Amino acid sequence: DQQVKQNSPSLSVQEGRISILNCDYTNSMFDYFLWYKKYPAEGPTFLISISSIKDKNEDGRFTVFLNKSAKHLSLHIVPSQPGDSAVYFCAASDAGGSYIPTFGRGTSLIVHP
Amino acid sequence: DVKVTQSSRYLVKRTGEKVFLECVQDMDHENMFWYRQDPGLGLRLIYFSYDVKMKEKGDIPEGYSVSREKKERFSLILESASTNQTSMYLCASSLSIGAGETQYFGPGTRLLVL
């Protein structure tokens, strides 16, 4: 049973436009969410995170939005660049239980020049 | 900068062989993890360790074991490799226990079992 779902396996966006990657979760105990980015032949690297006490966190071109009532978060990349082409993993963890993050299956983003 | 290294980038083994995957981190992190990544399945946790000689099963431990004799080194062992263990194996470490702790990943080992 997937507790963290990334329902879009892939996303294609034009350079300069906005990329929106979505993530849904089912476990209401999750209270910390992270996004990782993975290039081919490399390990994932941390991108941005948000705790459940916030509904938005911004870092440069990357913004994560959290909607707790809908159990939904999204990663916005504005403007998108070809170097953003990678697989993006959403992860969620529960501070009061298992702190080990549960990962989604990933979304492959392709940014076309 | 945290560095997590894995002993091999690519490995080819035969069914039934015993396989060792080694991972070393250089930042004195408490926690270490082994994941496998398969297309369409994301990252699945095999085992993790929160201290030397301590280990905990993850979501898919069957067919694997681990060893952590030193803080910086975490080994994944395939006792008798099978073709369904062909995968990308990723090691990670994190400084301490906590829901928001960032994990630092190695570059991965792509294992092919024939």
PDB file of C-alpha atoms in Angstrom:
ATOM      1  CA  ASP A   1       0.000   0.000   0.000  1.00  0.00           C
ATOM      2  CA  GLN A   2       1.631   3.194  -1.162  1.00  0.00           C
ATOM      3  CA  GLN A   3       1.608   5.854   1.509  1.00  0.00           C
ATOM      4  CA  VAL A   4       3.319   8.419  -0.720  1.00  0.00           C
ATOM      5  CA  LYS A   5       2.079   8.680  -4.272  1.00  0.00           C
ATOM      6  CA  GLN A   6       3.504  10.512  -7.226  1.00  0.00           C
ATOM      7  CA  ASN A   7       0.879   9.769  -9.822  1.00  0.00           C
ATOM      8  CA  SER A   8       2.670  11.334 -12.783  1.00  0.00           C
ATOM      9  CA  PRO A   9       5.616   9.194 -13.862  1.00  0.00           C
ATOM     10  CA  SER A  10       6.801  11.904 -16.208  1.00  0.00           C
ATOM     11  CA  LEU A  11       6.377  15.578 -17.009  1.00  0.00           C
ATOM     12  CA  SER A  12       7.588  17.563 -19.991  1.00  0.00           C
ATOM     13  CA  VAL A  13       7.949  21.353 -19.791  1.00  0.00           C
ATOM     14  CA  GLN A  14       9.349  24.109 -21.980  1.00  0.00           C
ATOM     15  CA  GLU A  15      12.364  26.025 -20.720  1.00  0.00           C
ATOM     16  CA  GLY A  16      11.324  29.177 -18.872  1.00  0.00           C
ATOM     17  CA  ARG A  17       7.877  27.858 -17.968  1.00  0.00           C
ATOM     18  CA  ILE A  18       6.694  26.576 -14.604  1.00  0.00           C
ATOM     19  CA  SER A  19       7.100  22.926 -13.632  1.00  0.00           C
ATOM     20  CA  ILE A  20       4.631  21.572 -11.079  1.00  0.00           C
ATOM     21  CA  LEU A  21       5.317  18.181  -9.554  1.00  0.00           C
ATOM     22  CA  ASN A  22       2.634  16.678  -7.349  1.00  0.00           C
ATOM     23  CA  CYS A  23       2.692  14.319  -4.413  1.00  0.00           C
ATOM     24  CA  ASP A  24      -0.156  12.844  -2.360  1.00  0.00           C
ATOM     25  CA  TYR A  25       0.065  10.985   0.912  1.00  0.00           C
ATOM     26  CA  THR A  26      -2.338   8.818   2.869  1.00  0.00           C
ATOM     27  CA  ASN A  27      -0.785   8.682   6.339  1.00  0.00           C
ATOM     28  CA  SER A  28      -2.135  11.583   8.385  1.00  0.00           C
ATOM     29  CA  MET A  29       0.737  11.131  10.848  1.00  0.00           C
ATOM     30  CA  PHE A  30       3.284  12.386   8.324  1.00  0.00           C
ATOM     31  CA  ASP A  31       4.529  15.767   9.443  1.00  0.00           C
ATOM     32  CA  TYR A  32       7.702  16.373   7.491  1.00  0.00           C
ATOM     33  CA  PHE A  33       8.124  16.294   3.744  1.00  0.00           C
ATOM     34  CA  LEU A  34      11.204  16.387   1.577  1.00  0.00           C
ATOM     35  CA  TRP A  35      11.966  16.539  -2.133  1.00  0.00           C
ATOM     36  CA  TYR A  36      15.030  14.898  -3.621  1.00  0.00           C
ATOM     37  CA  LYS A  37      16.386  15.252  -7.123  1.00  0.00           C
ATOM     38  CA  LYS A  38      18.194  12.465  -8.942  1.00  0.00           C
ATOM     39  CA  TYR A  39      20.260  12.636 -12.099  1.00  0.00           C
ATOM     40  CA  PRO A  40      21.040   9.425 -14.002  1.00  0.00           C
ATOM     41  CA  ALA A  41      24.017   7.516 -12.596  1.00  0.00           C
ATOM     42  CA  GLU A  42      24.043   9.680  -9.461  1.00  0.00           C
ATOM     43  CA  GLY A  43      22.492   9.328  -6.036  1.00  0.00           C
ATOM     44  CA  PRO A  44      19.532  11.522  -5.034  1.00  0.00           C
ATOM     45  CA  THR A  45      20.347  14.907  -3.538  1.00  0.00           C
ATOM     46  CA  PHE A  46      18.208  16.873  -1.129  1.00  0.00           C
ATOM     47  CA  LEU A  47      16.345  19.752  -2.721  1.00  0.00           C
ATOM     48  CA  ILE A  48      13.839  21.314  -0.336  1.00  0.00           C
ATOM     49  CA  SER A  49      11.669  20.366   2.629  1.00  0.00           C
ATOM     50  CA  ILE A  50       8.627  21.541   4.551  1.00  0.00           C
ATOM     51  CA  SER A  51       7.220  20.749   7.952  1.00  0.00           C
ATOM     52  CA  SER A  52       3.524  20.417   8.638  1.00  0.00           C
ATOM     53  CA  ILE A  53       3.444  23.669  10.592  1.00  0.00           C
ATOM     54  CA  LYS A  54       3.975  25.562   7.340  1.00  0.00           C
ATOM     55  CA  ASP A  55       2.080  25.643   4.086  1.00  0.00           C
ATOM     56  CA  LYS A  56       4.851  27.038   1.916  1.00  0.00           C
ATOM     57  CA  ASN A  57       8.626  26.978   1.758  1.00  0.00           C
ATOM     58  CA  GLU A  58      10.686  28.745  -0.865  1.00  0.00           C
ATOM     59  CA  ASP A  59      14.301  28.414  -1.918  1.00  0.00           C
ATOM     60  CA  GLY A  60      15.267  30.328  -5.018  1.00  0.00           C
ATOM     61  CA  ARG A  61      13.438  28.912  -8.020  1.00  0.00           C
ATOM     62  CA  PHE A  62      11.966  26.081  -5.947  1.00  0.00           C
ATOM     63  CA  THR A  63       8.820  26.361  -3.836  1.00  0.00           C
ATOM     64  CA  VAL A  64       7.008  23.591  -2.028  1.00  0.00           C
ATOM     65  CA  PHE A  65       3.349  23.986  -1.081  1.00  0.00           C
ATOM     66  CA  LEU A  66       1.624  21.812   1.497  1.00  0.00           C
ATOM     67  CA  ASN A  67      -2.132  21.317   1.764  1.00  0.00           C
ATOM     68  CA  LYS A  68      -2.632  19.236   4.895  1.00  0.00           C
ATOM     69  CA  SER A  69      -6.381  18.901   4.583  1.00  0.00           C
ATOM     70  CA  ALA A  70      -5.993  17.440   1.106  1.00  0.00           C
ATOM     71  CA  LYS A  71      -2.859  15.480   2.068  1.00  0.00           C
ATOM     72  CA  HIS A  72      -1.185  16.964  -0.962  1.00  0.00           C
ATOM     73  CA  LEU A  73       2.055  18.738  -1.661  1.00  0.00           C
ATOM     74  CA  SER A  74       3.537  20.179  -4.793  1.00  0.00           C
ATOM     75  CA  LEU A  75       6.934  21.355  -5.940  1.00  0.00           C
ATOM     76  CA  HIS A  76       7.017  24.383  -8.222  1.00  0.00           C
ATOM     77  CA  ILE A  77      10.071  25.217 -10.284  1.00  0.00           C
ATOM     78  CA  VAL A  78      10.043  28.691 -11.822  1.00  0.00           C
ATOM     79  CA  PRO A  79      11.531  29.271 -14.311  1.00  0.00           C
ATOM     80  CA  SER A  80      12.370  25.755 -15.416  1.00  0.00           C
ATOM     81  CA  GLN A  81      15.813  25.174 -16.901  1.00  0.00           C
ATOM     82  CA  PRO A  82      17.190  22.252 -18.947  1.00  0.00           C
ATOM     83  CA  GLY A  83      19.491  21.415 -16.027  1.00  0.00           C
ATOM     84  CA  ASP A  84      16.395  20.699 -13.937  1.00  0.00           C
ATOM     85  CA  SER A  85      15.756  17.600 -16.035  1.00  0.00           C
ATOM     86  CA  ALA A  86      15.941  14.781 -13.495  1.00  0.00           C
ATOM     87  CA  VAL A  87      13.807  12.396 -11.473  1.00  0.00           C
ATOM     88  CA  TYR A  88      12.169  14.053  -8.467  1.00  0.00           C
ATOM     89  CA  PHE A  89      11.256  12.006  -5.412  1.00  0.00           C
ATOM     90  CA  CYS A  90       8.804  13.113  -2.770  1.00  0.00           C
ATOM     91  CA  ALA A  91       9.413  11.708   0.737  1.00  0.00           C
ATOM     92  CA  ALA A  92       7.435  11.925   3.971  1.00  0.00           C
ATOM     93  CA  SER A  93       8.210  11.064   7.570  1.00  0.00           C
ATOM     94  CA  ASP A  94       6.510  10.982  10.948  1.00  0.00           C
ATOM     95  CA  ALA A  95       8.409  12.575  13.815  1.00  0.00           C
ATOM     96  CA  GLY A  96       6.364  10.709  16.393  1.00  0.00           C
ATOM     97  CA  GLY A  97       6.751   7.304  14.850  1.00  0.00           C
ATOM     98  CA  SER A  98       9.143   5.919  12.286  1.00  0.00           C
ATOM     99  CA  TYR A  99      11.365   8.829  11.374  1.00  0.00           C
ATOM    100  CA  ILE A 100      12.592   6.973   8.328  1.00  0.00           C
ATOM    101  CA  PRO A 101      11.207   8.722   5.242  1.00  0.00           C
ATOM    102  CA  THR A 102       8.844   6.922   2.913  1.00  0.00           C
ATOM    103  CA  PHE A 103       9.559   7.708  -0.717  1.00  0.00           C
ATOM    104  CA  GLY A 104       7.227   8.069  -3.662  1.00  0.00           C
ATOM    105  CA  ARG A 105       7.984   6.402  -6.966  1.00  0.00           C
ATOM    106  CA  GLY A 106       9.360   9.543  -8.549  1.00  0.00           C
ATOM    107  CA  THR A 107       8.455  11.855 -11.418  1.00  0.00           C
ATOM    108  CA  SER A 108      10.804  12.239 -14.363  1.00  0.00           C
ATOM    109  CA  LEU A 109      10.944  15.896 -15.410  1.00  0.00           C
ATOM    110  CA  ILE A 110      12.199  16.829 -18.863  1.00  0.00           C
ATOM    111  CA  VAL A 111      12.758  20.498 -19.584  1.00  0.00           C
ATOM    112  CA  HIS A 112      13.028  21.221 -23.303  1.00  0.00           C
ATOM    113  CA  PRO A 113      15.227  24.108 -24.511  1.00  0.00           C
TER     114      PRO A 113
ATOM    115  CA  ASP B   1      30.667  18.455   2.200  1.00  0.00           C
ATOM    116  CA  VAL B   2      29.350  15.049   3.151  1.00  0.00           C
ATOM    117  CA  LYS B   3      30.709  12.303   1.022  1.00  0.00           C
ATOM    118  CA  VAL B   4      29.151   8.869   0.711  1.00  0.00           C
ATOM    119  CA  THR B   5      31.069   6.445  -1.423  1.00  0.00           C
ATOM    120  CA  GLN B   6      30.113   3.031  -2.692  1.00  0.00           C
ATOM    121  CA  SER B   7      32.748   0.453  -3.556  1.00  0.00           C
ATOM    122  CA  SER B   8      31.562  -0.295  -7.078  1.00  0.00           C
ATOM    123  CA  ARG B   9      29.528   1.566  -9.679  1.00  0.00           C
ATOM    124  CA  TYR B  10      28.751  -1.562 -11.680  1.00  0.00           C
ATOM    125  CA  LEU B  11      28.784  -5.235 -10.730  1.00  0.00           C
ATOM    126  CA  VAL B  12      27.958  -8.380 -12.663  1.00  0.00           C
ATOM    127  CA  LYS B  13      27.431 -11.534 -10.626  1.00  0.00           C
ATOM    128  CA  ARG B  14      26.078 -15.001 -11.214  1.00  0.00           C
ATOM    129  CA  THR B  15      23.043 -16.542  -9.571  1.00  0.00           C
ATOM    130  CA  GLY B  16      23.964 -18.095  -6.246  1.00  0.00           C
ATOM    131  CA  GLU B  17      27.057 -15.988  -5.644  1.00  0.00           C
ATOM    132  CA  LYS B  18      27.554 -14.136  -2.382  1.00  0.00           C
ATOM    133  CA  VAL B  19      27.733 -10.416  -3.070  1.00  0.00           C
ATOM    134  CA  PHE B  20      29.108  -7.656  -0.873  1.00  0.00           C
ATOM    135  CA  LEU B  21      28.243  -4.008  -1.437  1.00  0.00           C
ATOM    136  CA  GLU B  22      30.270  -1.578   0.616  1.00  0.00           C
ATOM    137  CA  CYS B  23      29.389   1.952   1.646  1.00  0.00           C
ATOM    138  CA  VAL B  24      31.543   4.485   3.480  1.00  0.00           C
ATOM    139  CA  GLN B  25      30.617   7.935   4.776  1.00  0.00           C
ATOM    140  CA  ASP B  26      33.120  10.471   5.979  1.00  0.00           C
ATOM    141  CA  MET B  27      31.043  12.770   8.195  1.00  0.00           C
ATOM    142  CA  ASP B  28      30.595  10.764  11.373  1.00  0.00           C
ATOM    143  CA  HIS B  29      26.899  10.224  10.697  1.00  0.00           C
ATOM    144  CA  GLU B  30      24.948   8.032  13.110  1.00  0.00           C
ATOM    145  CA  ASN B  31      22.480   6.576  10.643  1.00  0.00           C
ATOM    146  CA  MET B  32      23.113   4.622   7.482  1.00  0.00           C
ATOM    147  CA  PHE B  33      20.656   3.121   5.021  1.00  0.00           C
ATOM    148  CA  TRP B  34      20.485   0.755   2.073  1.00  0.00           C
ATOM    149  CA  TYR B  35      17.847   1.244  -0.620  1.00  0.00           C
ATOM    150  CA  ARG B  36      17.182  -0.314  -3.953  1.00  0.00           C
ATOM    151  CA  GLN B  37      15.754   1.648  -6.844  1.00  0.00           C
ATOM    152  CA  ASP B  38      13.772  -0.062  -9.563  1.00  0.00           C
ATOM    153  CA  PRO B  39      11.931   1.558 -12.478  1.00  0.00           C
ATOM    154  CA  GLY B  40       8.412   2.504 -11.478  1.00  0.00           C
ATOM    155  CA  LEU B  41       8.965   1.471  -7.861  1.00  0.00           C
ATOM    156  CA  GLY B  42      11.001   4.357  -6.491  1.00  0.00           C
ATOM    157  CA  LEU B  43      13.310   3.924  -3.512  1.00  0.00           C
ATOM    158  CA  ARG B  44      12.603   0.999  -1.244  1.00  0.00           C
ATOM    159  CA  LEU B  45      14.356   0.614   2.090  1.00  0.00           C
ATOM    160  CA  ILE B  46      16.188  -2.673   2.624  1.00  0.00           C
ATOM    161  CA  TYR B  47      17.946  -2.149   5.971  1.00  0.00           C
ATOM    162  CA  PHE B  48      19.124   0.701   8.122  1.00  0.00           C
ATOM    163  CA  SER B  49      21.454   1.134  11.052  1.00  0.00           C
ATOM    164  CA  TYR B  50      21.372   3.807  13.749  1.00  0.00           C
ATOM    165  CA  ASP B  51      24.594   2.792  15.485  1.00  0.00           C
ATOM    166  CA  VAL B  52      27.558   0.471  15.213  1.00  0.00           C
ATOM    167  CA  LYS B  53      26.483  -3.183  15.309  1.00  0.00           C
ATOM    168  CA  MET B  54      22.813  -2.123  15.292  1.00  0.00           C
ATOM    169  CA  LYS B  55      20.529  -2.880  12.376  1.00  0.00           C
ATOM    170  CA  GLU B  56      16.840  -2.699  11.606  1.00  0.00           C
ATOM    171  CA  LYS B  57      14.870  -4.252   8.777  1.00  0.00           C
ATOM    172  CA  GLY B  58      13.322  -1.977   6.236  1.00  0.00           C
ATOM    173  CA  ASP B  59      10.476  -2.734   3.871  1.00  0.00           C
ATOM    174  CA  ILE B  60      12.165  -5.415   1.752  1.00  0.00           C
ATOM    175  CA  PRO B  61      14.884  -7.205   3.795  1.00  0.00           C
ATOM    176  CA  GLU B  62      14.319 -10.690   2.395  1.00  0.00           C
ATOM    177  CA  GLY B  63      17.413 -12.092   0.721  1.00  0.00           C
ATOM    178  CA  TYR B  64      19.684  -9.444   2.243  1.00  0.00           C
ATOM    179  CA  SER B  65      21.740  -8.970   5.368  1.00  0.00           C
ATOM    180  CA  VAL B  66      23.895  -6.092   6.585  1.00  0.00           C
ATOM    181  CA  SER B  67      26.929  -5.447   8.702  1.00  0.00           C
ATOM    182  CA  ARG B  68      28.067  -2.349  10.529  1.00  0.00           C
ATOM    183  CA  GLU B  69      31.276  -2.990  12.417  1.00  0.00           C
ATOM    184  CA  LYS B  70      32.540   0.595  12.188  1.00  0.00           C
ATOM    185  CA  LYS B  71      30.571   3.814  12.295  1.00  0.00           C
ATOM    186  CA  GLU B  72      31.642   4.945   8.841  1.00  0.00           C
ATOM    187  CA  ARG B  73      31.026   1.665   7.006  1.00  0.00           C
ATOM    188  CA  PHE B  74      27.785  -0.135   6.209  1.00  0.00           C
ATOM    189  CA  SER B  75      27.825  -3.292   4.119  1.00  0.00           C
ATOM    190  CA  LEU B  76      24.963  -4.932   2.272  1.00  0.00           C
ATOM    191  CA  ILE B  77      25.257  -8.660   1.706  1.00  0.00           C
ATOM    192  CA  LEU B  78      23.339 -10.756  -0.775  1.00  0.00           C
ATOM    193  CA  GLU B  79      23.775 -14.235   0.649  1.00  0.00           C
ATOM    194  CA  SER B  80      22.855 -16.016  -2.587  1.00  0.00           C
ATOM    195  CA  ALA B  81      22.236 -13.614  -5.429  1.00  0.00           C
ATOM    196  CA  SER B  82      19.162 -14.121  -7.564  1.00  0.00           C
ATOM    197  CA  THR B  83      18.091 -12.503 -10.825  1.00  0.00           C
ATOM    198  CA  ASN B  84      15.317 -10.560  -9.078  1.00  0.00           C
ATOM    199  CA  GLN B  85      18.010  -8.748  -7.118  1.00  0.00           C
ATOM    200  CA  THR B  86      19.225  -7.068 -10.293  1.00  0.00           C
ATOM    201  CA  SER B  87      18.777  -3.421  -9.384  1.00  0.00           C
ATOM    202  CA  MET B  88      20.363  -0.086  -8.516  1.00  0.00           C
ATOM    203  CA  TYR B  89      21.516  -0.091  -4.893  1.00  0.00           C
ATOM    204  CA  LEU B  90      21.810   3.205  -3.075  1.00  0.00           C
ATOM    205  CA  CYS B  91      23.483   3.803   0.254  1.00  0.00           C
ATOM    206  CA  ALA B  92      22.642   6.862   2.349  1.00  0.00           C
ATOM    207  CA  SER B  93      23.603   8.390   5.667  1.00  0.00           C
ATOM    208  CA  SER B  94      22.116  11.001   7.978  1.00  0.00           C
ATOM    209  CA  LEU B  95      23.547  12.857  10.927  1.00  0.00           C
ATOM    210  CA  SER B  96      21.037  11.861  13.560  1.00  0.00           C
ATOM    211  CA  ILE B  97      17.554  10.594  14.200  1.00  0.00           C
ATOM    212  CA  GLY B  98      14.796  12.984  13.244  1.00  0.00           C
ATOM    213  CA  ALA B  99      11.934  13.285  10.811  1.00  0.00           C
ATOM    214  CA  GLY B 100      13.488  16.168   8.954  1.00  0.00           C
ATOM    215  CA  GLU B 101      17.016  14.854   8.772  1.00  0.00           C
ATOM    216  CA  THR B 102      18.481  15.124   5.316  1.00  0.00           C
ATOM    217  CA  GLN B 103      19.832  11.915   3.865  1.00  0.00           C
ATOM    218  CA  TYR B 104      23.031  12.007   1.839  1.00  0.00           C
ATOM    219  CA  PHE B 105      23.238   9.403  -0.876  1.00  0.00           C
ATOM    220  CA  GLY B 106      26.118   7.658  -2.569  1.00  0.00           C
ATOM    221  CA  PRO B 107      26.292   7.406  -6.375  1.00  0.00           C
ATOM    222  CA  GLY B 108      24.766   3.940  -6.431  1.00  0.00           C
ATOM    223  CA  THR B 109      25.855   0.467  -7.494  1.00  0.00           C
ATOM    224  CA  ARG B 110      24.151  -1.028 -10.493  1.00  0.00           C
ATOM    225  CA  LEU B 111      24.067  -4.785  -9.941  1.00  0.00           C
ATOM    226  CA  LEU B 112      23.288  -7.272 -12.668  1.00  0.00           C
ATOM    227  CA  VAL B 113      22.692 -10.876 -11.598  1.00  0.00           C
ATOM    228  CA  LEU B 114      22.889 -13.361 -14.451  1.00  0.00           C
TER     229      LEU B 114
END
